[in-house]
Short mmCIF file of C-alpha atoms (C1' of nucleotides) in Angstrom, two decimals:
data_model
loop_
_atom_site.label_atom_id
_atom_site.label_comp_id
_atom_site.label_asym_id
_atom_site.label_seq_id
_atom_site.Cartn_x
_atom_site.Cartn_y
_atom_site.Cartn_z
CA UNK A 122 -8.69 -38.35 -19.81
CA UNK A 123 -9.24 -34.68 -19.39
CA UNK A 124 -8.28 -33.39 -16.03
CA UNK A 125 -11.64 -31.89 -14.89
CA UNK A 126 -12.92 -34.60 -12.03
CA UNK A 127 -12.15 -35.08 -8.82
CA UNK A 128 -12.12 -39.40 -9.44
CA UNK A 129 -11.10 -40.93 -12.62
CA UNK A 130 -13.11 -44.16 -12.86
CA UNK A 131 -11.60 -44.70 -16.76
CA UNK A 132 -8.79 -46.39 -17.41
CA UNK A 133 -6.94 -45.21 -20.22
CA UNK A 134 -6.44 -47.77 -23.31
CA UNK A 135 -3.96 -46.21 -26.08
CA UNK A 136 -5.71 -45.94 -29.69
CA UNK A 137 -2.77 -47.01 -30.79
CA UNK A 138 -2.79 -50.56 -29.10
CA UNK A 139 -6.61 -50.47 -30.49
CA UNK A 140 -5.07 -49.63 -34.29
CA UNK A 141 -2.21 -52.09 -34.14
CA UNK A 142 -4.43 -54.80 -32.88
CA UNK A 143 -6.46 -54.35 -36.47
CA UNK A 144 -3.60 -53.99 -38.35
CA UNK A 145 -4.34 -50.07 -39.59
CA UNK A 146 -1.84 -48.79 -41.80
CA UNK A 147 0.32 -46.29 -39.65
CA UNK A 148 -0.83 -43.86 -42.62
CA UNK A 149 -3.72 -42.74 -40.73
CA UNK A 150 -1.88 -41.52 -38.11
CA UNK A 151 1.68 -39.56 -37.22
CA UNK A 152 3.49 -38.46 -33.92
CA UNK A 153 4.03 -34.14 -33.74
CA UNK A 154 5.16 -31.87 -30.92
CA UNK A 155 3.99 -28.55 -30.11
CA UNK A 156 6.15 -26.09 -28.11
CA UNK A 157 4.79 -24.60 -25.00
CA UNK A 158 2.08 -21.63 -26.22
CA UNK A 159 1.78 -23.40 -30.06
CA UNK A 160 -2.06 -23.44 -31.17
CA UNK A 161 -2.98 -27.21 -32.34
CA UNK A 162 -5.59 -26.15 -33.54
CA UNK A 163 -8.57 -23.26 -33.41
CA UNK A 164 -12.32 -22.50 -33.35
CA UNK A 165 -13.90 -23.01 -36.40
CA UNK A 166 -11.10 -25.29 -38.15
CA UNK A 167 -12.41 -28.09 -40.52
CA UNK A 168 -11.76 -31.07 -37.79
CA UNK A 169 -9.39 -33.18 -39.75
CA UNK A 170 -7.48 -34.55 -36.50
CA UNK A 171 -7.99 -36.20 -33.49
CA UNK A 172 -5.02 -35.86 -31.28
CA UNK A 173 -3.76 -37.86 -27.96
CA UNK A 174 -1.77 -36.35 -26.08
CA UNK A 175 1.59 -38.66 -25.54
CA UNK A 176 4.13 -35.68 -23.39
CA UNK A 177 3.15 -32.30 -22.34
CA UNK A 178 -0.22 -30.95 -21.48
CA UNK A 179 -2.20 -28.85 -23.78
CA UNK A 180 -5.72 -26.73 -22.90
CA UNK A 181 -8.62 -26.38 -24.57
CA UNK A 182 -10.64 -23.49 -24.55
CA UNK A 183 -13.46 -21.03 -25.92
CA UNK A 184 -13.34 -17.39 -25.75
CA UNK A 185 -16.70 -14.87 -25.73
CA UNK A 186 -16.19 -12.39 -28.11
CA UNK A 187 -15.38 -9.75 -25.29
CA UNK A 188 -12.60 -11.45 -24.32
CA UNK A 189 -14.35 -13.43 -21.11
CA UNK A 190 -12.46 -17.21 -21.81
CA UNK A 191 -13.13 -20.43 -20.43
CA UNK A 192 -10.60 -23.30 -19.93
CA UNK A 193 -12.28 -26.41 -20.64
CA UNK A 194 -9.75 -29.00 -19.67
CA UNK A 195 -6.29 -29.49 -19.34
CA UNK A 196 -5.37 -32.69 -21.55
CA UNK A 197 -2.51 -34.80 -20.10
CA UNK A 198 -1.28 -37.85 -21.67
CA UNK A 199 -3.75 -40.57 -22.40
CA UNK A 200 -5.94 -37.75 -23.11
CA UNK A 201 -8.21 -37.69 -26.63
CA UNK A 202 -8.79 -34.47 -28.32
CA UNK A 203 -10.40 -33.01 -30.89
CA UNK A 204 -13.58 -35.63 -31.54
CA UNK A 205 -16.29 -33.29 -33.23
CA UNK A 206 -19.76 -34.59 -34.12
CA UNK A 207 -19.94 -31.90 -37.04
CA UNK A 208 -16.36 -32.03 -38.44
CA UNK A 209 -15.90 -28.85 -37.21
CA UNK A 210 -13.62 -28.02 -34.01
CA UNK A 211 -15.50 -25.79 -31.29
CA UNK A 212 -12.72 -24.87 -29.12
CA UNK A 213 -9.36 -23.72 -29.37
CA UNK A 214 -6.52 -26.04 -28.79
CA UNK A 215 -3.00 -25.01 -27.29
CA UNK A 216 0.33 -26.55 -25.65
CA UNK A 217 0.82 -25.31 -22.31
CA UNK A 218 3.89 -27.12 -22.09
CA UNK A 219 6.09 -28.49 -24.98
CA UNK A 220 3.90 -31.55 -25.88
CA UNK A 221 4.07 -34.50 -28.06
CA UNK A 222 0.72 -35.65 -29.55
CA UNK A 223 -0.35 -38.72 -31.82
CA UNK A 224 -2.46 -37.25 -34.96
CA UNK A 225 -5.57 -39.69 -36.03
CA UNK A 226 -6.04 -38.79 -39.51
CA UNK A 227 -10.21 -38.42 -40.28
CA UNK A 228 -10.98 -41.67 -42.35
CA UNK A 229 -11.68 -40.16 -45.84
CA UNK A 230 -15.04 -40.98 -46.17
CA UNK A 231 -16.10 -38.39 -43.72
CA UNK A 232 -17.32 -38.13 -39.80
CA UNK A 233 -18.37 -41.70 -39.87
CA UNK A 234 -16.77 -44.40 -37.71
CA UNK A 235 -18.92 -47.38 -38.16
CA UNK A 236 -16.44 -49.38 -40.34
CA UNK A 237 -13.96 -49.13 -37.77
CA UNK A 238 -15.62 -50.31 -34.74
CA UNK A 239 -12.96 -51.17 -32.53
CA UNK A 240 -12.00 -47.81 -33.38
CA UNK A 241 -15.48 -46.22 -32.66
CA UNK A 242 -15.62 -47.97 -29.60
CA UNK A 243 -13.12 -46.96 -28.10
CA UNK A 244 -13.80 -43.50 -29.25
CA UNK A 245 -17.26 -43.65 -27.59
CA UNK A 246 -15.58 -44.89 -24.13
CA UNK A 247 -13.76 -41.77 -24.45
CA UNK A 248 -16.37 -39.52 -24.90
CA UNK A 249 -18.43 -40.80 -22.38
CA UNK A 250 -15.54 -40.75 -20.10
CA UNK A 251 -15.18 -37.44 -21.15
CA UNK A 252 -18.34 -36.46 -20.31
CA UNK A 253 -18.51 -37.95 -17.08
CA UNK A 254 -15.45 -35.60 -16.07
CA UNK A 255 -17.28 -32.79 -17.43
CA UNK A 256 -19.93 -33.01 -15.00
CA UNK A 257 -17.82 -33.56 -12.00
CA UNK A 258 -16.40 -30.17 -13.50
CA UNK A 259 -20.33 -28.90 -13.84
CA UNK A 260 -20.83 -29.37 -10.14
CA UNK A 261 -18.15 -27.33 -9.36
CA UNK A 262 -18.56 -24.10 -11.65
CA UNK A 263 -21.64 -24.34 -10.88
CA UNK A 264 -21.81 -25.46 -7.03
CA UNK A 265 -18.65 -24.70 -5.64
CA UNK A 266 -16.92 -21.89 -3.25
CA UNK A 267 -13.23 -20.62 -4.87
CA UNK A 268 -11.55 -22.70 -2.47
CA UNK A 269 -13.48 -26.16 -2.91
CA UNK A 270 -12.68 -25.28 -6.83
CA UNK A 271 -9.28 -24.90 -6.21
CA UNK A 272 -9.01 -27.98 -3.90
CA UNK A 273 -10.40 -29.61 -6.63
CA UNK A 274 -8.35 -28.97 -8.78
CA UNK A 275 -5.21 -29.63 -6.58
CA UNK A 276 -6.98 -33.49 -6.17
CA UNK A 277 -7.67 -34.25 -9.54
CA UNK A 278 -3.58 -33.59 -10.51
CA UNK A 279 -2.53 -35.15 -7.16
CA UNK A 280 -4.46 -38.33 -8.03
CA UNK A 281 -3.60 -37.68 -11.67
CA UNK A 282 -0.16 -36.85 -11.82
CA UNK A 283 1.53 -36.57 -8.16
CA UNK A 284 5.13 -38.04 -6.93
CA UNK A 285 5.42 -39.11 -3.35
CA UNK A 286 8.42 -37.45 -1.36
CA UNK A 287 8.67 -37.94 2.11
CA UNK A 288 4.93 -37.55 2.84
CA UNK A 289 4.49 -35.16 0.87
CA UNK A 290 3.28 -35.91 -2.71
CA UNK A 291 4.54 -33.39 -5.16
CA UNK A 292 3.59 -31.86 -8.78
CA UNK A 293 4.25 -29.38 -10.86
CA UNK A 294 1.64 -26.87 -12.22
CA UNK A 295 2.46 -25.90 -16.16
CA UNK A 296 -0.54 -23.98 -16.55
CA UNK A 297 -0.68 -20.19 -15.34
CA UNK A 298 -2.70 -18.72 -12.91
CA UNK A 299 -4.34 -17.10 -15.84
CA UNK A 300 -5.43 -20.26 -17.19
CA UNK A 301 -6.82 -21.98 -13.87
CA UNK A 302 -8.48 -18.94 -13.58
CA UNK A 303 -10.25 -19.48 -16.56
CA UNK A 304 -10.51 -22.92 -16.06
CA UNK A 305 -12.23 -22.31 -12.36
CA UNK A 306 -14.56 -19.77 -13.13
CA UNK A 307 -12.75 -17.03 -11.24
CA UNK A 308 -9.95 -14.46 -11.32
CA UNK A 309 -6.14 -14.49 -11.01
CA UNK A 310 -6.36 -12.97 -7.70
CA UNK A 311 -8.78 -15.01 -6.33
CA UNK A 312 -6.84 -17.99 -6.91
CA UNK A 313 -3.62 -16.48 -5.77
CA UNK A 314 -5.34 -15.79 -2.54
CA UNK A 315 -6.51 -19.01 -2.21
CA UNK A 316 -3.46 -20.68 -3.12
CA UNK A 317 -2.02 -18.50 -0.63
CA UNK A 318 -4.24 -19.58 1.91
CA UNK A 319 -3.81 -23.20 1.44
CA UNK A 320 0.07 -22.52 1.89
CA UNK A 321 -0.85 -20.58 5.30
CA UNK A 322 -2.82 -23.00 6.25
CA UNK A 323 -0.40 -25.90 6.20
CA UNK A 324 -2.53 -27.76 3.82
CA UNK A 325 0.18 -27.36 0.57
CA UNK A 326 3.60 -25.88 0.21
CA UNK A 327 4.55 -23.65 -2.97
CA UNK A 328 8.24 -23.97 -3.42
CA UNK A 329 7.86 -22.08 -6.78
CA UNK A 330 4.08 -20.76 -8.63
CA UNK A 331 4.73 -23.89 -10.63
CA UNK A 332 5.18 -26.47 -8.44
CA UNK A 333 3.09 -27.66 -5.33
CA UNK A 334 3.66 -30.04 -2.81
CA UNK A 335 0.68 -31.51 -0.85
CA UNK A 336 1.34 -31.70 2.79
CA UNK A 337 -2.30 -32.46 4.16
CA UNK A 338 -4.05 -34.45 1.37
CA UNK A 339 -6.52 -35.36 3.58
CA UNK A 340 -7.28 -32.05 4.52
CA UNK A 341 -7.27 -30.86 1.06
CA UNK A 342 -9.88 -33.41 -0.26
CA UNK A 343 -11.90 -32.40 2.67
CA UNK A 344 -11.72 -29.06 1.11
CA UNK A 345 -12.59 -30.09 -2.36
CA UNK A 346 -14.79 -33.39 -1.64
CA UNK A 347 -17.70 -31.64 -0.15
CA UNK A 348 -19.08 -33.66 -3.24
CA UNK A 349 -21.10 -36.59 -2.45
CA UNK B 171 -29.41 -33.08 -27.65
CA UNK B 172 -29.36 -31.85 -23.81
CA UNK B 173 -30.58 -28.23 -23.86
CA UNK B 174 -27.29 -26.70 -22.48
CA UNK B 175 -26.35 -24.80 -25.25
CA UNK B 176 -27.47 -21.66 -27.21
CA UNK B 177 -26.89 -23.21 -30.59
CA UNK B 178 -27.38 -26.56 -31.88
CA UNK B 179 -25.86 -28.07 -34.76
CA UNK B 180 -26.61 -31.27 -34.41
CA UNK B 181 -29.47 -33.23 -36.03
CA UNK B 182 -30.94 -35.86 -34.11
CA UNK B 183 -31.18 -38.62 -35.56
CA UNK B 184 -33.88 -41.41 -33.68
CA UNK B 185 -31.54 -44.48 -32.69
CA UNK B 186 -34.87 -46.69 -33.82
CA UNK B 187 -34.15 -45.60 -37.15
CA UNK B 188 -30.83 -47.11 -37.07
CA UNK B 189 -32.13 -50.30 -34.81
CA UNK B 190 -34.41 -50.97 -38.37
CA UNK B 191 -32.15 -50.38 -40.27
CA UNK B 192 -30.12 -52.98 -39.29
CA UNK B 193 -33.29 -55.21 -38.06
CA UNK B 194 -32.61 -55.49 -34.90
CA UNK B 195 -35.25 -57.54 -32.66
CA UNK B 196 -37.36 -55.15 -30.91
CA UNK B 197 -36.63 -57.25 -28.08
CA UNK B 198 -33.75 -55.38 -27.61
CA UNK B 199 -35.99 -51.96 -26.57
CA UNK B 200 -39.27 -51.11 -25.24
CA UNK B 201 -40.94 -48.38 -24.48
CA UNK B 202 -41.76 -47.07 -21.16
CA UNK B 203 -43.53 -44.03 -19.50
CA UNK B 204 -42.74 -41.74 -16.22
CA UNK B 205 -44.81 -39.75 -14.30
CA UNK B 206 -43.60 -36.13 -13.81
CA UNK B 207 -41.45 -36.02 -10.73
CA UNK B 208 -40.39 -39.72 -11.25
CA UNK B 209 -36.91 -41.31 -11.19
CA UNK B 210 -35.51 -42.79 -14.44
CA UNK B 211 -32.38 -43.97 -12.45
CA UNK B 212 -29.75 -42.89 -9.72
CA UNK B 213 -26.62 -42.12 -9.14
CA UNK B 214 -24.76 -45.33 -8.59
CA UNK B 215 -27.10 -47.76 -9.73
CA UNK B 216 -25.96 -50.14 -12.61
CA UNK B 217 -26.27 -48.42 -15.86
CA UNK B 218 -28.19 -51.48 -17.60
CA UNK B 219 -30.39 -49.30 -20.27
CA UNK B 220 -29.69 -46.07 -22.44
CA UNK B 221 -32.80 -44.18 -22.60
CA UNK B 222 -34.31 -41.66 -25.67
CA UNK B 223 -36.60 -39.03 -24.59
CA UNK B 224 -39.58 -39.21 -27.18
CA UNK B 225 -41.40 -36.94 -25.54
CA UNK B 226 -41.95 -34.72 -22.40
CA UNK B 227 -38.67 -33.80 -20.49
CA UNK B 228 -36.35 -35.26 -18.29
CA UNK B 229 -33.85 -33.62 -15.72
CA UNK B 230 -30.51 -35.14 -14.94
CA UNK B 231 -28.87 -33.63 -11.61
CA UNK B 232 -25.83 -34.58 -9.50
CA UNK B 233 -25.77 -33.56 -5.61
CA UNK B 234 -23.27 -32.57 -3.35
CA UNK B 235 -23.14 -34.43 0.20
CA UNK B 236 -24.76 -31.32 1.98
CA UNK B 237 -27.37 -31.03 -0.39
CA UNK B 238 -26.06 -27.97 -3.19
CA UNK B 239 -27.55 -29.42 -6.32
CA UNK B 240 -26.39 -29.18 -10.03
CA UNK B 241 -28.67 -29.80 -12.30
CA UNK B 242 -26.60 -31.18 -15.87
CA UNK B 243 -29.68 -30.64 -18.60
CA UNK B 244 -32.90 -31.43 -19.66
CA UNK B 245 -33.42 -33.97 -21.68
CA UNK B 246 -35.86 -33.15 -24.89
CA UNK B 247 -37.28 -35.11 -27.13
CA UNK B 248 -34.27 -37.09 -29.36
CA UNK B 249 -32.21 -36.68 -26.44
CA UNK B 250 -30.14 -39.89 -25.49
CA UNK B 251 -29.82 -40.12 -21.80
CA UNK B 252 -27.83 -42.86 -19.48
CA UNK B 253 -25.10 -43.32 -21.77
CA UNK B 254 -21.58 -44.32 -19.27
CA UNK B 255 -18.58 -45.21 -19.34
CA UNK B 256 -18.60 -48.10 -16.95
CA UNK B 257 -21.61 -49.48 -16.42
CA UNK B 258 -22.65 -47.40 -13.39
CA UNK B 259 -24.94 -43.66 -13.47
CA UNK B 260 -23.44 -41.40 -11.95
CA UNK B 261 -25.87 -38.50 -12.25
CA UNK B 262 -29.73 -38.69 -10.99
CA UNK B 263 -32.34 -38.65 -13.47
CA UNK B 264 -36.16 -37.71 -13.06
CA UNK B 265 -39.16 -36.62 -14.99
CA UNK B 266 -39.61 -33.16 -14.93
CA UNK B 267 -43.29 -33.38 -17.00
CA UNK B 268 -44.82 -36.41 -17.77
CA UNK B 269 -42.50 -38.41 -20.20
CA UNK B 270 -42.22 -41.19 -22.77
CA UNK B 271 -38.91 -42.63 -23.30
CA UNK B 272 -37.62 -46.08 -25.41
CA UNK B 273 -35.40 -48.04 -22.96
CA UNK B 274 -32.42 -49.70 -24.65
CA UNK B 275 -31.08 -53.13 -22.68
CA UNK B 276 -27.42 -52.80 -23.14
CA UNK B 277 -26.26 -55.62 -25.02
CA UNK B 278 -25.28 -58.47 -23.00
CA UNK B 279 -21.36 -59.02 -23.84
CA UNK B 280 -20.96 -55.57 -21.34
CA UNK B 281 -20.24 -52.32 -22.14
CA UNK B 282 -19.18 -52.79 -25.49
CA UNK B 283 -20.96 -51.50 -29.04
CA UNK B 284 -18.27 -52.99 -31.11
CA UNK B 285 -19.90 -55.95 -32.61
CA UNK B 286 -23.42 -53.02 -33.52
CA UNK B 287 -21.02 -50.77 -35.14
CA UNK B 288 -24.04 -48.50 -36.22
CA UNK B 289 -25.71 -48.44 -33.03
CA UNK B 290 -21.92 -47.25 -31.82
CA UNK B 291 -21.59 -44.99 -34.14
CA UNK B 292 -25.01 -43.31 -33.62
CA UNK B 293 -23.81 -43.42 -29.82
CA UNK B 294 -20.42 -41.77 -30.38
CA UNK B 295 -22.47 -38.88 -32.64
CA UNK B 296 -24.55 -38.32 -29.67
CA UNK B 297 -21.87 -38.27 -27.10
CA UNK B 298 -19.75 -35.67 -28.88
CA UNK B 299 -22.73 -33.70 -29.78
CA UNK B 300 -23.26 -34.22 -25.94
CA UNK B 301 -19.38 -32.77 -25.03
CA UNK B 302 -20.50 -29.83 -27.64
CA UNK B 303 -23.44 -28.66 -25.96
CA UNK B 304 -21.70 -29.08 -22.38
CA UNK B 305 -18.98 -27.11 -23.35
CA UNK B 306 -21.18 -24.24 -24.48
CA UNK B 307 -22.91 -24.81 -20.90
CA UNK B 308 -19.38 -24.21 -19.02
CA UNK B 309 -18.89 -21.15 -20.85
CA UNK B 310 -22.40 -20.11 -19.56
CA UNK B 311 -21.60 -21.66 -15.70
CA UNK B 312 -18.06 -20.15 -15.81
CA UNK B 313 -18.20 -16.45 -17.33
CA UNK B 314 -21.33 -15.63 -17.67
CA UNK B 315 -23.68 -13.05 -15.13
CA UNK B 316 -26.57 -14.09 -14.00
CA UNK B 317 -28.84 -12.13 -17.31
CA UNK B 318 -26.56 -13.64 -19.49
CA UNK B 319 -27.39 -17.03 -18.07
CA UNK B 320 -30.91 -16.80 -18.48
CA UNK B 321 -31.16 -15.28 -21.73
CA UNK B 322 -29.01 -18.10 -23.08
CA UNK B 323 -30.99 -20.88 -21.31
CA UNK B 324 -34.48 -18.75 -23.04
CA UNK B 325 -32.86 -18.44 -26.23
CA UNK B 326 -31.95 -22.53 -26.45
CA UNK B 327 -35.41 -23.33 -25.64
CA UNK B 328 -36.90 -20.79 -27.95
CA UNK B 329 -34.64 -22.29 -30.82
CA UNK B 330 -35.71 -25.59 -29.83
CA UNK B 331 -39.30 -25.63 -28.68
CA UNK B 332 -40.31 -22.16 -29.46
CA UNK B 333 -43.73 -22.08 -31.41
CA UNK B 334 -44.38 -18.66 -33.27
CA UNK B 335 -47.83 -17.07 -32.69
CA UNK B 336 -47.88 -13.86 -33.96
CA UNK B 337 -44.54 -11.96 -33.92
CA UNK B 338 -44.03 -13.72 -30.48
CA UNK B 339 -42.33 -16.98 -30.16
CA UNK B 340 -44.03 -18.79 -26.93
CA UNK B 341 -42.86 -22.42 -25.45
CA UNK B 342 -43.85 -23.90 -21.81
CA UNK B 343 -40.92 -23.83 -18.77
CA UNK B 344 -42.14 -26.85 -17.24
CA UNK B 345 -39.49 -26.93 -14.95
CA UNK B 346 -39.28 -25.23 -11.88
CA UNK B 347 -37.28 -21.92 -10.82
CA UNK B 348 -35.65 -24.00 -8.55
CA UNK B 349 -34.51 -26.29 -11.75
CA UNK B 350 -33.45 -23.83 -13.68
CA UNK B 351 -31.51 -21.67 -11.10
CA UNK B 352 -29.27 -25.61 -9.93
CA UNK B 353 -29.04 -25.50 -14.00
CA UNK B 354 -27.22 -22.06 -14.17
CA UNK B 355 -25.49 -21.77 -10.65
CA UNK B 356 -27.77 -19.07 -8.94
CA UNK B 357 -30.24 -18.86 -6.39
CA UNK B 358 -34.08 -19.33 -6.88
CA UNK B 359 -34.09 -15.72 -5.76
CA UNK B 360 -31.97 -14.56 -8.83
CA UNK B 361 -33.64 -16.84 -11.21
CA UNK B 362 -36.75 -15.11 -10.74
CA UNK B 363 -35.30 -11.59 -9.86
CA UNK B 364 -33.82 -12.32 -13.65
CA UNK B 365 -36.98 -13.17 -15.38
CA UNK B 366 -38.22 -10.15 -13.95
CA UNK B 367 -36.18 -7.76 -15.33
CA UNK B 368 -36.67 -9.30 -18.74
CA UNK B 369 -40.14 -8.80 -18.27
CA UNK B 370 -40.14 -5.14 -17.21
CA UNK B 371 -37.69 -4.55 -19.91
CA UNK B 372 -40.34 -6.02 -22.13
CA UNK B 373 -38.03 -8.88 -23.75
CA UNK B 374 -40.19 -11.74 -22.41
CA UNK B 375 -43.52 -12.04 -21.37
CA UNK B 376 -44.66 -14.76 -18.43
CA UNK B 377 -48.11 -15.35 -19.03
CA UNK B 378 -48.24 -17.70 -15.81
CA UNK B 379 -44.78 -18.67 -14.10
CA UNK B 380 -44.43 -21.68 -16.48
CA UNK B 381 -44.56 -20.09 -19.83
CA UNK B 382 -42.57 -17.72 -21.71
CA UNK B 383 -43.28 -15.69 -24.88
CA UNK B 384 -40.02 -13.89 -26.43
CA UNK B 385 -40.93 -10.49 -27.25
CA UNK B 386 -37.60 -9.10 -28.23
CA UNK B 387 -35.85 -12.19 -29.47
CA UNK B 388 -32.99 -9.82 -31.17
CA UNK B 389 -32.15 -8.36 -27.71
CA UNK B 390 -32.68 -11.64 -25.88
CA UNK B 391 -30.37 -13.32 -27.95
CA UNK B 392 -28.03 -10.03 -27.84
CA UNK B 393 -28.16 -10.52 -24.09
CA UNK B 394 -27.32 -14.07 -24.65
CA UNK B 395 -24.75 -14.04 -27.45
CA UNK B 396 -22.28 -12.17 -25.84
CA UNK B 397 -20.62 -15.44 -26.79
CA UNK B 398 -18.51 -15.85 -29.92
"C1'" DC C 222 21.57 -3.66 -14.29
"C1'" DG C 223 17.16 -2.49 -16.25
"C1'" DT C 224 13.00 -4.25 -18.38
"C1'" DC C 225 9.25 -7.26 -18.88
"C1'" DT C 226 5.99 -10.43 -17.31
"C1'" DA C 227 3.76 -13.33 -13.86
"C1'" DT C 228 2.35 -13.46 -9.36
"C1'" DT C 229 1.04 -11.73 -4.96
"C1'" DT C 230 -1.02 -8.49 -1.90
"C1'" DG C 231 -4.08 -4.61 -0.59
"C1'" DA C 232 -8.30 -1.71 -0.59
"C1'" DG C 233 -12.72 -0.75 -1.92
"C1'" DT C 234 -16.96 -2.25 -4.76
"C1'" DT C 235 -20.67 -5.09 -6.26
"C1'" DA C 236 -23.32 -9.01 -8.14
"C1'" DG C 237 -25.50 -12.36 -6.36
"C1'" DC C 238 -26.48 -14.61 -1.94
"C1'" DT C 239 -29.16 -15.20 2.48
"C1'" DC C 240 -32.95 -14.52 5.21
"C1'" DA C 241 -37.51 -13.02 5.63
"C1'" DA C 242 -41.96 -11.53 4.23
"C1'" DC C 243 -45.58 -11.74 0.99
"C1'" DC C 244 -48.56 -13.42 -2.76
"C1'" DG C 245 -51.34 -16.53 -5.60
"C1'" DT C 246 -52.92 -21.01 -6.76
"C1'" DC C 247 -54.58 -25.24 -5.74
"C1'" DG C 248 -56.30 -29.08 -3.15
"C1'" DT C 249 -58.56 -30.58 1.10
"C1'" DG C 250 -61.76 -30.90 4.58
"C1'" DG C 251 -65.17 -28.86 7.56
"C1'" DC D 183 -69.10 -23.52 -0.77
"C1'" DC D 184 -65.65 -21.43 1.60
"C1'" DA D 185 -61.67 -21.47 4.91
"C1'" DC D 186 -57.26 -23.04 5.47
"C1'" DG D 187 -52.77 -24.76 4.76
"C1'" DA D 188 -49.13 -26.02 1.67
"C1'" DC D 189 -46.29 -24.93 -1.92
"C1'" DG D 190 -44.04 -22.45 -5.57
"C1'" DG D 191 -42.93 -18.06 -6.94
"C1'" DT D 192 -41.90 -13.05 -6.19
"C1'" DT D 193 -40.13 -9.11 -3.76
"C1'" DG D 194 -37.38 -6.62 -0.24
"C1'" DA D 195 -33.28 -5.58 2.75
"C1'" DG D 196 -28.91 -6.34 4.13
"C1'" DC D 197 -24.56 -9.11 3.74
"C1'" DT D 198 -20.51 -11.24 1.84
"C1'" DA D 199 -17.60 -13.80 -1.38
"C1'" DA D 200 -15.48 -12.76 -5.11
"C1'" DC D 201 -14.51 -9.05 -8.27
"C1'" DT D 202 -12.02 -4.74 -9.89
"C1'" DC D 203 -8.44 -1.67 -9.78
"C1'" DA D 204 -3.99 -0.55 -8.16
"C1'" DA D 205 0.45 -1.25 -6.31
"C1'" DA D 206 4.30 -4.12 -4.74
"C1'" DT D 207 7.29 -8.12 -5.52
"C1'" DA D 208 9.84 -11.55 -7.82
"C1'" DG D 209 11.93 -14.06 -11.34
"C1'" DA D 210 13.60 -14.38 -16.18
"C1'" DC D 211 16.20 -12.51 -19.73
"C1'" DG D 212 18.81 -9.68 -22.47
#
DNA sequence: CGTCTATTTGAGTTAGCTCAACCGTCGTGG
DNA sequence: CCACGACGGTTGAGCTAACTCAAATAGACG
């Protein structure tokens, strides 16, 4: 699911497994890849697709027409992207990294999934999954110091996606500053301080601006799990 | 839908409607009433019924452990409320006015809606109509000031529950500041500070502290719409 | 080796916060 | 019937976390 919450209570199930276990023709859906920076899709696009992300991570996003630009999630793989209730996207859609996504093709009689209800099912587990993240992610635009946001965020891709070396658990960060910026609710230079601080602090190590190693995990969800 | 964003495409569409259609007992809902102030459900309790607001308005809030609150939306009439993703709440719910709401039982099998593929359906609608309106709300938690904020919140109510009496368009706040500021992520102080200005600048008019009429709804929504 | 871009660091500013006082309404009890 | 206290909302004054603008640094790439 979308990396926005500090706990992931959802298990991911593949829509695939869900289409091969109802024998769907693999004509309603193909594999792609996107390189790092390619648009999958944008704003206002007839919603055609609903992607899973299989490699890579893209971002989704929305932009105010002055520029201002919010990050809404970071999709890693397992992640489903692109449901619309109007057939219409409503954010922009790009690869951070080079990705490979699975492409749903919209059933041709329209937005409707009620005559594939496995399908729909899982679809809804999804999007209530999804919306459970997004209000982990409420509390902390809304609630949150920089530096509980970016312990956060730190959690949610330890727990998500982190390695264990030595005590240390390690990951690496595709996304620019720019974008967790965006994604946080502040500026580049506030979360350059604050990584920095986390490095001075002992709590993470920064062997390169894309790659962190957590040294103090505890410490760090203390930081970010002021949450209840 | 929640209130949480400054344009709604969505139609509602009552779930009852749907429950005829496909003659459902009417054992399967019931209606039920809440006096303002009242809990629907809390965070962590067993997410046995999905509720639709029919009418007053509801409040659903998560809190952090040392009290910071963030309130998610309010819940108007045609609003589904309590849908999750495994069985369990994990936001608070309360009555914000007095309220009448139909209780769905979840169907018995668990957390499934594949064998009412309608009632799924009609679910999976709402929950990406949901993930619409939220996203629209980060934007507003994320990157917007603090006018921007409340314009936006004034202008989704006024397209929702604004009533025109002459040239004005006038609805009731019955929420408190204190609601609306955990809503936006500001203080009481700069909720009302806010509304002030709007009044002085002769946007809005606050007849009594919980009701609005929208003078100027070009320049509230020009306030509001710096968004794309 | 120079250029370009992303990141980090520094210095000063400010939007929104905190703390405190004040106001108005409403319900209660003398 | 009026005084009083409680509560929600408004206003004021000063503070601070995060922002803006600017400069320094560090890789990446031709």
């Amino acid at each position: 699911m979308y990396v926005t919450s500090p706990v992931s209570y959802f298990e991911p199930v593949s829509i695939d497994d869900v289409m091969h276990q109802h024998e769907l023709e693999p004509a309603v859906y193909h594999t792609s890849t996107a390189e790092a920076g390619q648009p999958l899709f944008c704003e206002g696009d007839d919603a055609d697709f609903v992607y899973e992300v299989l490699e890579g991570v893209v971002r989704t996003s929305k932009l105010l027409c002055d520029g201002r630009r919010q990050v809404l999630a970071f999709g890693y793989p397992g992640d489903i992207i692109g449901l619309s209730h109007d057939q219409i996207y409503h954010s922009d859609c790009d690869a951070v990294s080079d990705t490979k996504v699975r492409v749903y093709h919209k059933n041709a009689s329209g937005t409707s999934f009620a005559d594939e209800p496995q399908l729909c099912d899982q679809f809804l587990r999804h999007a209530t999954a999804e919306v459970h993240d997004m209000q982990e992610h409420f509390l902390m635009l809304g609630r949150k110091s920089a530096v509980e946001k970016v312990a956060s965020f730190l959690v949610v891709l330890l727990d998500r996606v982190g390695e264990n070396n030595d005590c240390k658990s390690c990951f690496s960060l595709p996304m620019s500053r720019s974008d967790i910026a965006d994604f946080l609710g502040l500026t580049i230079e506030t979360v350059s301080r604050t990584f920095t601080k986390l490095r001075k602090d002992k709590i993470i190590e920064l062997p390169n601006p894309h790659r962190v190693c957590v040294c103090k995990s505890a410490k760090l969800r203390a930081l970010a799990e002021r949450s209840s």
